[in-house]
PDB file of C-alpha atoms in Angstrom:
ATOM      1  CA  MET A1316      -6.604  28.054  24.500  1.00 90.00           C
ATOM      2  CA  ASN A1317      -3.629  26.320  26.143  1.00 92.00           C
ATOM      3  CA  ILE A1318      -4.225  23.202  28.321  1.00 95.00           C
ATOM      4  CA  GLY A1319      -0.274  22.534  29.676  1.00 90.00           C
ATOM      5  CA  ARG A1320       1.685  25.086  27.823  1.00 86.00           C
ATOM      6  CA  SER A1321       4.968  26.154  29.707  1.00 86.00           C
ATOM      7  CA  THR A1322       7.750  23.677  30.425  1.00 85.00           C
ATOM      8  CA  GLY A1323       6.820  21.439  33.393  1.00 87.00           C
ATOM      9  CA  ALA A1324       3.161  22.457  33.194  1.00 91.00           C
ATOM     10  CA  SER A1325       0.097  20.305  33.462  1.00 94.00           C
ATOM     11  CA  GLY A1326      -3.545  21.122  32.975  1.00 95.00           C
ATOM     12  CA  THR A1327      -7.026  19.445  33.090  1.00 97.00           C
ATOM     13  CA  VAL A1328     -10.232  21.051  31.484  1.00 97.00           C
ATOM     14  CA  ASN A1329     -13.730  19.359  31.913  1.00 98.00           C
ATOM     15  CA  VAL A1330     -16.622  20.276  30.041  1.00 98.00           C
ATOM     16  CA  ASP A1331     -19.417  18.576  31.460  1.00 98.00           C
ATOM     17  CA  ASN A1332     -22.844  19.394  30.264  1.00 98.00           C
ATOM     18  CA  ALA A1333     -21.666  22.788  29.033  1.00 97.00           C
ATOM     19  CA  GLN A1334     -20.455  24.658  26.031  1.00 96.00           C
ATOM     20  CA  LEU A1335     -17.192  26.094  25.219  1.00 95.00           C
ATOM     21  CA  SER A1336     -16.763  28.105  21.773  1.00 93.00           C
ATOM     22  CA  LEU A1337     -13.790  29.890  20.172  1.00 89.00           C
ATOM     23  CA  ASN A1338     -14.169  31.776  17.168  1.00 81.00           C
ATOM     24  CA  PRO A1339     -11.153  33.441  15.238  1.00 69.00           C
ATOM     25  CA  GLY A1340     -13.381  35.801  13.226  1.00 59.00           C
ATOM     26  CA  THR A1341     -12.932  36.369   9.706  1.00 53.00           C
ATOM     27  CA  GLY A1342      -9.206  37.316   9.530  1.00 51.00           C
ATOM     28  CA  SER A1343      -6.117  35.250   9.414  1.00 48.00           C
ATOM     29  CA  GLU A1344      -5.720  34.900  13.195  1.00 52.00           C
ATOM     30  CA  LEU A1345      -6.034  31.490  14.511  1.00 65.00           C
ATOM     31  CA  ALA A1346      -8.123  30.262  17.200  1.00 78.00           C
ATOM     32  CA  ASN A1347      -6.382  27.061  18.504  1.00 90.00           C
ATOM     33  CA  ILE A1348      -6.995  24.715  21.059  1.00 94.00           C
ATOM     34  CA  TYR A1349      -3.627  23.273  22.387  1.00 94.00           C
ATOM     35  CA  VAL A1350      -3.755  20.125  24.740  1.00 96.00           C
ATOM     36  CA  SER A1351       0.006  19.789  25.756  1.00 95.00           C
ATOM     37  CA  LYS A1352       1.926  22.246  23.715  1.00 91.00           C
ATOM     38  CA  ASN A1353       5.714  22.112  24.817  1.00 89.00           C
ATOM     39  CA  ALA A1354       8.226  19.684  26.079  1.00 89.00           C
ATOM     40  CA  ASN A1355       7.683  18.160  29.377  1.00 92.00           C
ATOM     41  CA  THR A1356       4.065  19.324  29.598  1.00 95.00           C
ATOM     42  CA  THR A1357       0.900  17.297  30.055  1.00 96.00           C
ATOM     43  CA  GLY A1358      -2.740  18.373  29.161  1.00 97.00           C
ATOM     44  CA  GLU A1359      -6.009  16.630  29.463  1.00 98.00           C
ATOM     45  CA  LEU A1360      -9.362  17.873  27.871  1.00 98.00           C
ATOM     46  CA  ASN A1361     -12.475  15.785  28.886  1.00 98.00           C
ATOM     47  CA  VAL A1362     -15.768  16.629  26.979  1.00 98.00           C
ATOM     48  CA  THR A1363     -18.538  14.744  28.766  1.00 98.00           C
ATOM     49  CA  ASN A1364     -22.355  14.433  29.475  1.00 98.00           C
ATOM     50  CA  ALA A1365     -23.347  16.342  26.335  1.00 98.00           C
ATOM     51  CA  GLY A1366     -20.824  18.845  26.688  1.00 98.00           C
ATOM     52  CA  GLN A1367     -19.533  20.549  23.400  1.00 98.00           C
ATOM     53  CA  VAL A1368     -16.229  22.244  22.790  1.00 97.00           C
ATOM     54  CA  SER A1369     -15.851  24.034  19.155  1.00 96.00           C
ATOM     55  CA  VAL A1370     -13.256  26.202  17.539  1.00 94.00           C
ATOM     56  CA  SER A1371     -15.017  27.335  14.400  1.00 89.00           C
ATOM     57  CA  GLY A1372     -13.875  28.947  11.101  1.00 83.00           C
ATOM     58  CA  ALA A1373     -11.406  27.979   8.491  1.00 81.00           C
ATOM     59  CA  ASN A1374      -8.534  28.633  10.763  1.00 82.00           C
ATOM     60  CA  GLY A1375      -9.929  26.878  13.828  1.00 90.00           C
ATOM     61  CA  ASN A1376      -7.554  23.644  14.849  1.00 93.00           C
ATOM     62  CA  VAL A1377      -7.224  21.551  17.831  1.00 95.00           C
ATOM     63  CA  ILE A1378      -3.728  20.197  18.499  1.00 95.00           C
ATOM     64  CA  ILE A1379      -3.162  17.166  20.946  1.00 96.00           C
ATOM     65  CA  GLY A1380       0.462  16.866  21.624  1.00 93.00           C
ATOM     66  CA  GLN A1381       2.117  19.589  19.664  1.00 89.00           C
ATOM     67  CA  ARG A1382       5.910  19.486  20.193  1.00 87.00           C
ATOM     68  CA  PRO A1383       8.079  16.665  21.064  1.00 86.00           C
ATOM     69  CA  GLY A1384       8.092  15.787  24.652  1.00 89.00           C
ATOM     70  CA  SER A1385       4.331  16.992  24.996  1.00 93.00           C
ATOM     71  CA  GLU A1386       1.640  14.450  26.145  1.00 95.00           C
ATOM     72  CA  GLY A1387      -1.810  15.381  25.301  1.00 96.00           C
ATOM     73  CA  ALA A1388      -5.178  13.464  25.796  1.00 98.00           C
ATOM     74  CA  VAL A1389      -8.847  14.281  24.664  1.00 98.00           C
ATOM     75  CA  THR A1390     -11.776  12.260  25.424  1.00 98.00           C
ATOM     76  CA  VAL A1391     -15.324  12.975  23.903  1.00 98.00           C
ATOM     77  CA  SER A1392     -17.694  10.716  25.955  1.00 98.00           C
ATOM     78  CA  GLY A1393     -21.647  10.426  26.038  1.00 98.00           C
ATOM     79  CA  THR A1394     -24.647  11.103  23.863  1.00 98.00           C
ATOM     80  CA  ASN A1395     -24.708  14.561  22.201  1.00 98.00           C
ATOM     81  CA  SER A1396     -21.093  15.187  23.562  1.00 98.00           C
ATOM     82  CA  LEU A1397     -19.048  17.122  20.725  1.00 98.00           C
ATOM     83  CA  LEU A1398     -15.667  18.305  19.775  1.00 98.00           C
ATOM     84  CA  SER A1399     -15.744  20.324  16.687  1.00 97.00           C
ATOM     85  CA  ALA A1400     -13.030  22.047  14.768  1.00 96.00           C
ATOM     86  CA  GLY A1401     -13.553  24.257  11.740  1.00 93.00           C
ATOM     87  CA  ASN A1402     -10.077  23.207  10.267  1.00 92.00           C
ATOM     88  CA  GLN A1403      -7.985  20.441  11.417  1.00 94.00           C
ATOM     89  CA  ILE A1404      -7.493  18.175  14.435  1.00 96.00           C
ATOM     90  CA  LEU A1405      -3.763  17.209  14.845  1.00 95.00           C
ATOM     91  CA  ILE A1406      -3.102  14.204  17.021  1.00 96.00           C
ATOM     92  CA  GLY A1407       0.569  13.865  18.188  1.00 92.00           C
ATOM     93  CA  ARG A1408       1.739  16.123  15.405  1.00 85.00           C
ATOM     94  CA  ASN A1409       3.038  19.905  15.014  1.00 82.00           C
ATOM     95  CA  PHE A1410       2.324  23.135  13.134  1.00 67.00           C
ATOM     96  CA  LEU A1411       4.825  25.478  11.629  1.00 50.00           C
ATOM     97  CA  PHE A1412       3.782  29.230  11.999  1.00 42.00           C
ATOM     98  CA  ASP A1413       5.303  32.417  10.700  1.00 38.00           C
ATOM     99  CA  ASP A1414       7.827  33.722  13.236  1.00 37.00           C
ATOM    100  CA  ASN A1415       6.679  31.028  15.830  1.00 41.00           C
ATOM    101  CA  ASN A1416       4.159  33.340  17.058  1.00 40.00           C
ATOM    102  CA  ASP A1417       1.124  31.178  16.396  1.00 42.00           C
ATOM    103  CA  THR A1418      -0.671  34.089  14.643  1.00 38.00           C
ATOM    104  CA  ALA A1419      -0.358  33.049  11.035  1.00 41.00           C
ATOM    105  CA  PRO A1420      -1.651  29.830   9.161  1.00 43.00           C
ATOM    106  CA  GLY A1421       1.221  27.761   8.180  1.00 45.00           C
ATOM    107  CA  THR A1422       2.120  24.126   7.120  1.00 48.00           C
ATOM    108  CA  VAL A1423       2.246  20.765   8.795  1.00 47.00           C
ATOM    109  CA  LEU A1424       5.823  19.901  10.293  1.00 49.00           C
ATOM    110  CA  GLN A1425       7.149  16.470  10.519  1.00 53.00           C
ATOM    111  CA  SER A1426       7.289  16.526  14.199  1.00 71.00           C
ATOM    112  CA  GLY A1427       5.019  16.274  17.274  1.00 81.00           C
ATOM    113  CA  GLY A1428       4.606  14.952  20.596  1.00 89.00           C
ATOM    114  CA  SER A1429       2.219  12.252  22.164  1.00 93.00           C
ATOM    115  CA  GLY A1430      -1.219  12.721  21.517  1.00 96.00           C
ATOM    116  CA  THR A1431      -4.508  10.576  22.162  1.00 97.00           C
ATOM    117  CA  LEU A1432      -7.898  11.518  21.005  1.00 98.00           C
ATOM    118  CA  THR A1433     -10.695   8.836  22.344  1.00 98.00           C
ATOM    119  CA  VAL A1434     -14.289   9.150  21.167  1.00 98.00           C
ATOM    120  CA  GLU A1435     -16.582   6.715  23.050  1.00 98.00           C
ATOM    121  CA  ASN A1436     -20.031   6.170  24.273  1.00 98.00           C
ATOM    122  CA  ASP A1437     -21.802   8.035  21.433  1.00 98.00           C
ATOM    123  CA  GLY A1438     -19.580  10.798  21.407  1.00 98.00           C
ATOM    124  CA  ARG A1439     -18.759  12.616  18.157  1.00 98.00           C
ATOM    125  CA  VAL A1440     -15.819  14.683  16.559  1.00 98.00           C
ATOM    126  CA  GLN A1441     -15.929  16.902  13.627  1.00 98.00           C
ATOM    127  CA  ALA A1442     -13.361  18.469  11.454  1.00 97.00           C
ATOM    128  CA  GLN A1443     -12.519  19.233   7.999  1.00 96.00           C
ATOM    129  CA  THR A1444      -9.090  17.210   8.201  1.00 96.00           C
ATOM    130  CA  ILE A1445      -7.775  14.788  10.784  1.00 96.00           C
ATOM    131  CA  PHE A1446      -3.888  14.052  11.073  1.00 95.00           C
ATOM    132  CA  ILE A1447      -2.716  11.026  13.244  1.00 95.00           C
ATOM    133  CA  GLY A1448       0.887  10.979  14.053  1.00 90.00           C
ATOM    134  CA  LYS A1449       3.655  11.837  11.561  1.00 84.00           C
ATOM    135  CA  GLN A1450       6.397  10.269   9.345  1.00 70.00           C
ATOM    136  CA  ILE A1451       9.153  10.695  11.636  1.00 66.00           C
ATOM    137  CA  LEU A1452       9.750   7.970  14.348  1.00 58.00           C
ATOM    138  CA  ASP A1453      12.059   9.786  16.552  1.00 53.00           C
ATOM    139  CA  PRO A1454      11.893   9.768  19.439  1.00 55.00           C
ATOM    140  CA  ALA A1455       9.645   6.713  19.468  1.00 58.00           C
ATOM    141  CA  GLU A1456       7.334   7.369  22.442  1.00 61.00           C
ATOM    142  CA  ASN A1457       5.995  10.411  20.484  1.00 67.00           C
ATOM    143  CA  LYS A1458       2.912   8.930  18.846  1.00 89.00           C
ATOM    144  CA  GLY A1459      -0.524   9.888  17.693  1.00 94.00           C
ATOM    145  CA  THR A1460      -3.720   7.582  18.471  1.00 96.00           C
ATOM    146  CA  LEU A1461      -7.116   7.901  17.519  1.00 98.00           C
ATOM    147  CA  ASN A1462      -9.431   5.587  19.486  1.00 98.00           C
ATOM    148  CA  VAL A1463     -13.283   5.356  18.196  1.00 98.00           C
ATOM    149  CA  VAL A1464     -15.081   2.840  20.626  1.00 97.00           C
ATOM    150  CA  ASP A1465     -18.228   1.987  21.652  1.00 96.00           C
ATOM    151  CA  GLY A1466     -20.609   4.177  19.404  1.00 97.00           C
ATOM    152  CA  GLY A1467     -18.308   6.957  18.969  1.00 98.00           C
ATOM    153  CA  THR A1468     -18.478   8.661  15.652  1.00 98.00           C
ATOM    154  CA  VAL A1469     -15.715  10.666  13.817  1.00 98.00           C
ATOM    155  CA  GLN A1470     -16.855  12.824  10.928  1.00 98.00           C
ATOM    156  CA  ALA A1471     -14.227  14.557   8.466  1.00 98.00           C
ATOM    157  CA  ASP A1472     -13.368  14.954   4.777  1.00 98.00           C
ATOM    158  CA  THR A1473     -10.073  13.133   5.327  1.00 97.00           C
ATOM    159  CA  VAL A1474      -8.225  11.223   8.109  1.00 97.00           C
ATOM    160  CA  PHE A1475      -4.584  10.612   7.571  1.00 96.00           C
ATOM    161  CA  ILE A1476      -2.614   8.129   9.326  1.00 95.00           C
ATOM    162  CA  TYR A1477       1.084   8.502   9.420  1.00 92.00           C
ATOM    163  CA  ARG A1478       3.920   5.967  10.348  1.00 89.00           C
ATOM    164  CA  ASP A1479       3.596   6.587  14.082  1.00 89.00           C
ATOM    165  CA  GLY A1480      -0.088   6.859  14.069  1.00 94.00           C
ATOM    166  CA  THR A1481      -2.858   4.494  15.031  1.00 96.00           C
ATOM    167  CA  LEU A1482      -6.519   4.468  14.272  1.00 98.00           C
ATOM    168  CA  ALA A1483      -8.270   1.962  16.569  1.00 98.00           C
ATOM    169  CA  GLY A1484     -11.772   0.793  17.773  1.00 98.00           C
ATOM    170  CA  ASN A1485     -15.129  -0.439  17.130  1.00 97.00           C
ATOM    171  CA  GLY A1486     -16.915   2.895  16.219  1.00 98.00           C
ATOM    172  CA  THR A1487     -17.622   4.763  13.115  1.00 98.00           C
ATOM    173  CA  VAL A1488     -15.354   6.847  10.702  1.00 98.00           C
ATOM    174  CA  GLU A1489     -17.143   8.885   8.336  1.00 98.00           C
ATOM    175  CA  ALA A1490     -14.222  10.045   6.126  1.00 98.00           C
ATOM    176  CA  ASP A1491     -12.068   8.922   3.505  1.00 98.00           C
ATOM    177  CA  ILE A1492      -8.910   7.306   4.879  1.00 98.00           C
ATOM    178  CA  GLU A1493      -5.286   7.971   3.560  1.00 97.00           C
ATOM    179  CA  ASN A1494      -3.175   5.459   5.512  1.00 97.00           C
ATOM    180  CA  LEU A1495       0.564   6.630   4.778  1.00 94.00           C
ATOM    181  CA  GLY A1496       2.260   3.578   6.829  1.00 93.00           C
ATOM    182  CA  GLY A1497       0.189   3.971   9.809  1.00 94.00           C
ATOM    183  CA  THR A1498      -1.600   1.391  11.824  1.00 96.00           C
ATOM    184  CA  VAL A1499      -5.175   0.330  12.049  1.00 98.00           C
ATOM    185  CA  GLU A1500      -6.477  -1.895  14.817  1.00 97.00           C
ATOM    186  CA  PRO A1501     -10.147  -2.697  14.453  1.00 97.00           C
ATOM    187  CA  GLY A1502     -12.388  -4.104  17.227  1.00 92.00           C
ATOM    188  CA  LEU A1503     -12.429  -3.992  20.986  1.00 84.00           C
ATOM    189  CA  SER A1504     -11.349  -7.703  21.906  1.00 79.00           C
ATOM    190  CA  PRO A1505     -12.718  -8.162  19.098  1.00 92.00           C
ATOM    191  CA  GLY A1506     -15.254  -6.001  16.980  1.00 95.00           C
ATOM    192  CA  ASP A1507     -15.884  -3.976  13.784  1.00 98.00           C
ATOM    193  CA  LEU A1508     -14.378  -0.742  12.765  1.00 98.00           C
ATOM    194  CA  ASN A1509     -16.849   1.015  10.413  1.00 98.00           C
ATOM    195  CA  ILE A1510     -15.608   3.388   7.749  1.00 98.00           C
ATOM    196  CA  ILE A1511     -18.085   5.226   5.607  1.00 98.00           C
ATOM    197  CA  GLY A1512     -15.597   6.502   2.796  1.00 98.00           C
ATOM    198  CA  ASN A1513     -12.877   4.999   0.721  1.00 98.00           C
ATOM    199  CA  VAL A1514      -9.594   3.790   2.148  1.00 98.00           C
ATOM    200  CA  GLN A1515      -6.279   4.385   0.238  1.00 98.00           C
ATOM    201  CA  ASP A1516      -3.213   2.550   1.918  1.00 97.00           C
ATOM    202  CA  THR A1517       0.418   2.295   1.054  1.00 94.00           C
ATOM    203  CA  GLY A1518       2.420   0.337   3.427  1.00 95.00           C
ATOM    204  CA  GLY A1519       0.141   0.288   6.220  1.00 96.00           C
ATOM    205  CA  THR A1520      -0.321  -2.048   9.137  1.00 97.00           C
ATOM    206  CA  TYR A1521      -3.574  -3.907  10.107  1.00 98.00           C
ATOM    207  CA  ASN A1522      -3.765  -5.765  13.566  1.00 97.00           C
ATOM    208  CA  MET A1523      -6.537  -8.500  13.540  1.00 97.00           C
ATOM    209  CA  GLU A1524      -7.625 -10.553  16.559  1.00 97.00           C
ATOM    210  CA  VAL A1525      -9.163 -14.029  16.284  1.00 97.00           C
ATOM    211  CA  ILE A1526     -10.772 -15.715  19.296  1.00 96.00           C
ATOM    212  CA  GLY A1527     -12.029 -19.411  19.232  1.00 96.00           C
ATOM    213  CA  ASN A1528     -15.150 -19.980  21.242  1.00 93.00           C
ATOM    214  CA  PRO A1529     -16.296 -23.171  22.754  1.00 89.00           C
ATOM    215  CA  GLY A1530     -18.458 -24.942  20.297  1.00 86.00           C
ATOM    216  CA  GLY A1531     -16.494 -24.051  17.234  1.00 87.00           C
ATOM    217  CA  THR A1532     -17.619 -20.544  16.598  1.00 94.00           C
ATOM    218  CA  PHE A1533     -14.985 -17.691  16.337  1.00 96.00           C
ATOM    219  CA  SER A1534     -14.960 -14.096  16.984  1.00 96.00           C
ATOM    220  CA  PHE A1535     -12.727 -11.599  15.183  1.00 97.00           C
ATOM    221  CA  ASP A1536     -11.886  -8.205  14.092  1.00 98.00           C
ATOM    222  CA  ARG A1537     -13.185  -6.715  11.033  1.00 98.00           C
ATOM    223  CA  VAL A1538     -12.954  -3.377   8.690  1.00 98.00           C
ATOM    224  CA  LEU A1539     -16.091  -2.757   7.060  1.00 98.00           C
ATOM    225  CA  VAL A1540     -15.869  -0.016   4.442  1.00 98.00           C
ATOM    226  CA  ASP A1541     -18.529   1.679   3.003  1.00 98.00           C
ATOM    227  CA  GLY A1542     -16.594   2.312  -0.442  1.00 98.00           C
ATOM    228  CA  PHE A1543     -13.619   0.946  -1.982  1.00 98.00           C
ATOM    229  CA  ALA A1544     -10.317  -0.364  -0.243  1.00 98.00           C
ATOM    230  CA  SER A1545      -7.002   0.014  -2.091  1.00 98.00           C
ATOM    231  CA  ILE A1546      -4.489  -1.612   0.128  1.00 98.00           C
ATOM    232  CA  VAL A1547      -0.990  -2.028  -1.415  1.00 96.00           C
ATOM    233  CA  ASP A1548       2.205  -3.083  -0.065  1.00 96.00           C
ATOM    234  CA  ALA A1549       0.657  -3.559   3.613  1.00 97.00           C
ATOM    235  CA  ILE A1550       1.396  -5.639   6.539  1.00 97.00           C
ATOM    236  CA  LEU A1551      -1.599  -7.918   7.924  1.00 98.00           C
ATOM    237  CA  ASN A1552      -1.078  -9.025  11.665  1.00 97.00           C
ATOM    238  CA  ILE A1553      -3.417 -11.944  12.862  1.00 97.00           C
ATOM    239  CA  SER A1554      -3.308 -13.114  16.523  1.00 96.00           C
ATOM    240  CA  PHE A1555      -5.117 -16.429  17.642  1.00 96.00           C
ATOM    241  CA  ALA A1556      -6.557 -17.125  21.012  1.00 95.00           C
ATOM    242  CA  GLY A1557      -8.528 -20.033  22.314  1.00 95.00           C
ATOM    243  CA  LEU A1558      -9.899 -22.572  19.847  1.00 94.00           C
ATOM    244  CA  LEU A1559      -7.625 -22.685  16.562  1.00 96.00           C
ATOM    245  CA  PRO A1560      -9.110 -22.890  13.007  1.00 96.00           C
ATOM    246  CA  GLY A1561      -9.356 -25.878  11.021  1.00 96.00           C
ATOM    247  CA  PRO A1562      -9.760 -26.781   7.246  1.00 96.00           C
ATOM    248  CA  GLY A1563     -12.762 -24.467   5.727  1.00 95.00           C
ATOM    249  CA  ASP A1564     -12.741 -21.884   8.577  1.00 96.00           C
ATOM    250  CA  VAL A1565     -13.502 -18.555   6.947  1.00 96.00           C
ATOM    251  CA  PHE A1566     -12.652 -15.045   8.409  1.00 97.00           C
ATOM    252  CA  ASN A1567     -13.904 -12.126   6.702  1.00 97.00           C
ATOM    253  CA  PHE A1568     -11.284  -9.535   7.860  1.00 98.00           C
ATOM    254  CA  PHE A1569     -12.563  -6.648   5.237  1.00 98.00           C
ATOM    255  CA  SER A1570     -15.751  -6.063   3.833  1.00 98.00           C
ATOM    256  CA  VAL A1571     -16.274  -3.530   0.959  1.00 98.00           C
ATOM    257  CA  THR A1572     -19.329  -2.201  -0.819  1.00 98.00           C
ATOM    258  CA  ASP A1573     -17.147  -1.419  -3.962  1.00 98.00           C
ATOM    259  CA  PRO A1574     -15.096  -4.617  -4.744  1.00 97.00           C
ATOM    260  CA  THR A1575     -14.501  -3.494  -8.455  1.00 97.00           C
ATOM    261  CA  ASN A1576     -12.297  -0.663  -7.455  1.00 97.00           C
ATOM    262  CA  SER A1577     -10.689  -2.513  -4.629  1.00 97.00           C
ATOM    263  CA  VAL A1578      -7.303  -3.933  -3.987  1.00 96.00           C
ATOM    264  CA  PHE A1579      -5.607  -6.126  -1.351  1.00 97.00           C
ATOM    265  CA  ASP A1580      -2.099  -6.478  -1.571  1.00 94.00           C
ATOM    266  CA  PHE A1581      -0.402  -7.731   1.569  1.00 96.00           C
ATOM    267  CA  ALA A1582       3.468  -7.767   1.389  1.00 96.00           C
ATOM    268  CA  GLN A1583       3.604 -10.067   4.425  1.00 95.00           C
ATOM    269  CA  ILE A1584       1.136 -11.812   6.718  1.00 96.00           C
ATOM    270  CA  ASN A1585       2.066 -12.450  10.493  1.00 95.00           C
ATOM    271  CA  LEU A1586       0.721 -14.959  12.544  1.00 96.00           C
ATOM    272  CA  SER A1587       0.929 -14.981  16.301  1.00 95.00           C
ATOM    273  CA  GLY A1588      -0.295 -17.784  18.606  1.00 95.00           C
ATOM    274  CA  ALA A1589      -0.871 -20.362  15.671  1.00 95.00           C
ATOM    275  CA  ARG A1590       0.451 -21.352  12.474  1.00 94.00           C
ATOM    276  CA  GLY A1591      -1.183 -23.459   9.511  1.00 95.00           C
ATOM    277  CA  ASP A1592      -1.772 -23.382   5.744  1.00 96.00           C
ATOM    278  CA  PHE A1593      -4.343 -20.819   4.410  1.00 95.00           C
ATOM    279  CA  GLU A1594      -5.475 -18.882   1.427  1.00 95.00           C
ATOM    280  CA  THR A1595      -6.559 -15.378   1.102  1.00 95.00           C
ATOM    281  CA  GLY A1596      -8.454 -13.514  -1.701  1.00 94.00           C
ATOM    282  CA  LEU A1597     -11.089 -11.011  -2.415  1.00 95.00           C
ATOM    283  CA  VAL A1598     -14.664 -12.877  -3.076  1.00 95.00           C
ATOM    284  CA  ASN A1599     -17.559 -10.853  -3.887  1.00 93.00           C
ATOM    285  CA  ASN A1600     -17.441  -8.011  -1.328  1.00 96.00           C
ATOM    286  CA  ASN A1601     -14.960  -9.774   1.101  1.00 97.00           C
ATOM    287  CA  PHE A1602     -11.257 -10.195   1.665  1.00 97.00           C
ATOM    288  CA  VAL A1603     -11.420 -13.644   3.331  1.00 97.00           C
ATOM    289  CA  PHE A1604      -8.778 -15.566   5.004  1.00 97.00           C
ATOM    290  CA  VAL A1605      -9.417 -19.311   4.761  1.00 97.00           C
ATOM    291  CA  ALA A1606      -7.889 -21.951   6.704  1.00 96.00           C
ATOM    292  CA  GLN A1607      -6.372 -24.908   4.758  1.00 96.00           C
ATOM    293  CA  SER A1608      -5.182 -27.051   7.624  1.00 96.00           C
ATOM    294  CA  GLU A1609      -5.544 -27.921  11.273  1.00 96.00           C
ATOM    295  CA  PHE A1610      -3.690 -24.732  12.964  1.00 97.00           C
ATOM    296  CA  GLU A1611      -1.059 -25.532  15.718  1.00 95.00           C
ATOM    297  CA  SER A1612      -0.386 -23.731  18.604  1.00 94.00           C
ATOM    298  CA  VAL A1613       3.044 -21.902  18.573  1.00 87.00           C
ATOM    299  CA  PRO A1614       4.533 -19.509  21.064  1.00 73.00           C
ATOM    300  CA  GLU A1615       6.196 -17.046  18.644  1.00 64.00           C
ATOM    301  CA  PRO A1616       4.956 -14.917  15.799  1.00 60.00           C
ATOM    302  CA  THR A1617       5.112 -16.798  12.294  1.00 61.00           C
ATOM    303  CA  THR A1618       6.030 -14.599   9.370  1.00 59.00           C
ATOM    304  CA  LEU A1619       4.478 -15.827   6.003  1.00 57.00           C
ATOM    305  CA  VAL A1620       5.472 -13.827   2.635  1.00 51.00           C
ATOM    306  CA  LEU A1621       2.789 -13.924  -0.018  1.00 50.00           C
ATOM    307  CA  MET A1622       3.255 -16.817  -2.555  1.00 42.00           C
ATOM    308  CA  GLY A1623       1.163 -15.137  -5.309  1.00 37.00           C
ATOM    309  CA  ILE A1624      -0.397 -18.314  -6.498  1.00 33.00           C
ATOM    310  CA  GLY A1625      -3.897 -17.861  -8.157  1.00 36.00           C
ATOM    311  CA  LEU A1626      -6.340 -20.435  -7.790  1.00 38.00           C
ATOM    312  CA  ALA A1627      -9.577 -20.860  -9.688  1.00 38.00           C
ATOM    313  CA  GLY A1628      -9.699 -17.441 -10.883  1.00 39.00           C
ATOM    314  CA  LEU A1629     -10.947 -16.161  -7.566  1.00 46.00           C
ATOM    315  CA  GLY A1630      -7.837 -14.145  -6.839  1.00 47.00           C
ATOM    316  CA  PHE A1631      -6.681 -16.388  -4.065  1.00 50.00           C
ATOM    317  CA  ALA A1632      -3.116 -16.568  -2.920  1.00 52.00           C
ATOM    318  CA  ARG A1633      -1.787 -19.607  -0.992  1.00 50.00           C
ATOM    319  CA  ARG A1634       0.538 -19.385   2.272  1.00 53.00           C
ATOM    320  CA  ARG A1635       2.565 -22.149   3.657  1.00 47.00           C
ATOM    321  CA  ARG A1636       3.334 -22.364   7.010  1.00 50.00           C
ATOM    322  CA  ASN A1637       6.865 -22.202   8.384  1.00 42.00           C
ATOM    323  CA  PRO A1638       8.754 -25.301   9.257  1.00 38.00           C
TER     324      PRO A1638
END
């Protein structure tokens, strides 16, 4: 099934309180759903009001924004709304097929278009594997984004996030996460991203938001991991708005149920909207950010490189503000 295939084409399919099923059978033939396939095409698939779209079998795939210059968007919204792929969901990422005829299974290419999958309002997505984005960053506008918000749930064995891929939202991802340089943006101004599985990360980026409320309370983003998190050589971006932190204010940006096998090794911490002295460390089940001074408002981001100074055996590292 193709939604937006030929150059210059655009298409929209709405599955509202209805069912659409594709079955490739038992042979090698693929049964794919393409949402914007070629360059200069746009495609949109909306699954709403308990609608269900499935492509079954070991060769069943959903590809959103397959080739450079394509723009695909899929929304799964509402209780009992479901998008299910027997094999893979690729978001802003391409396949390689034999003879370019889409009739034989192949391997994943390092190319693709722009794709967005939004799972919201108790909607659900299922697949064996989900790929978000790719490693090649050219052209810059070709990206993959998975938004899981407002009760949305994604279920898979593994979700891969690549350099131009983003996982965002305040929903639930029931999968192991392999972050290979991609971006994670928890919350929805702000909120919690729930991951039921383990997180393996090398060189990823995490964007957190802290909002100071009247009366001295704070709202902030969190990643809640039911498992372990191994985050190495990563970047942590923290933006501040409203009331700014003071000495002793604590922000549990990450929570894990398996702290023994968890590692938080951020190569760089960037602050925007404020600056100040702070410490970070894994305490019990939480990776914490603890303000050590009155934070000051600043207009531009402040970059802080980890000092690596251990404190009191708690695995803390102290950061100092830039002058």
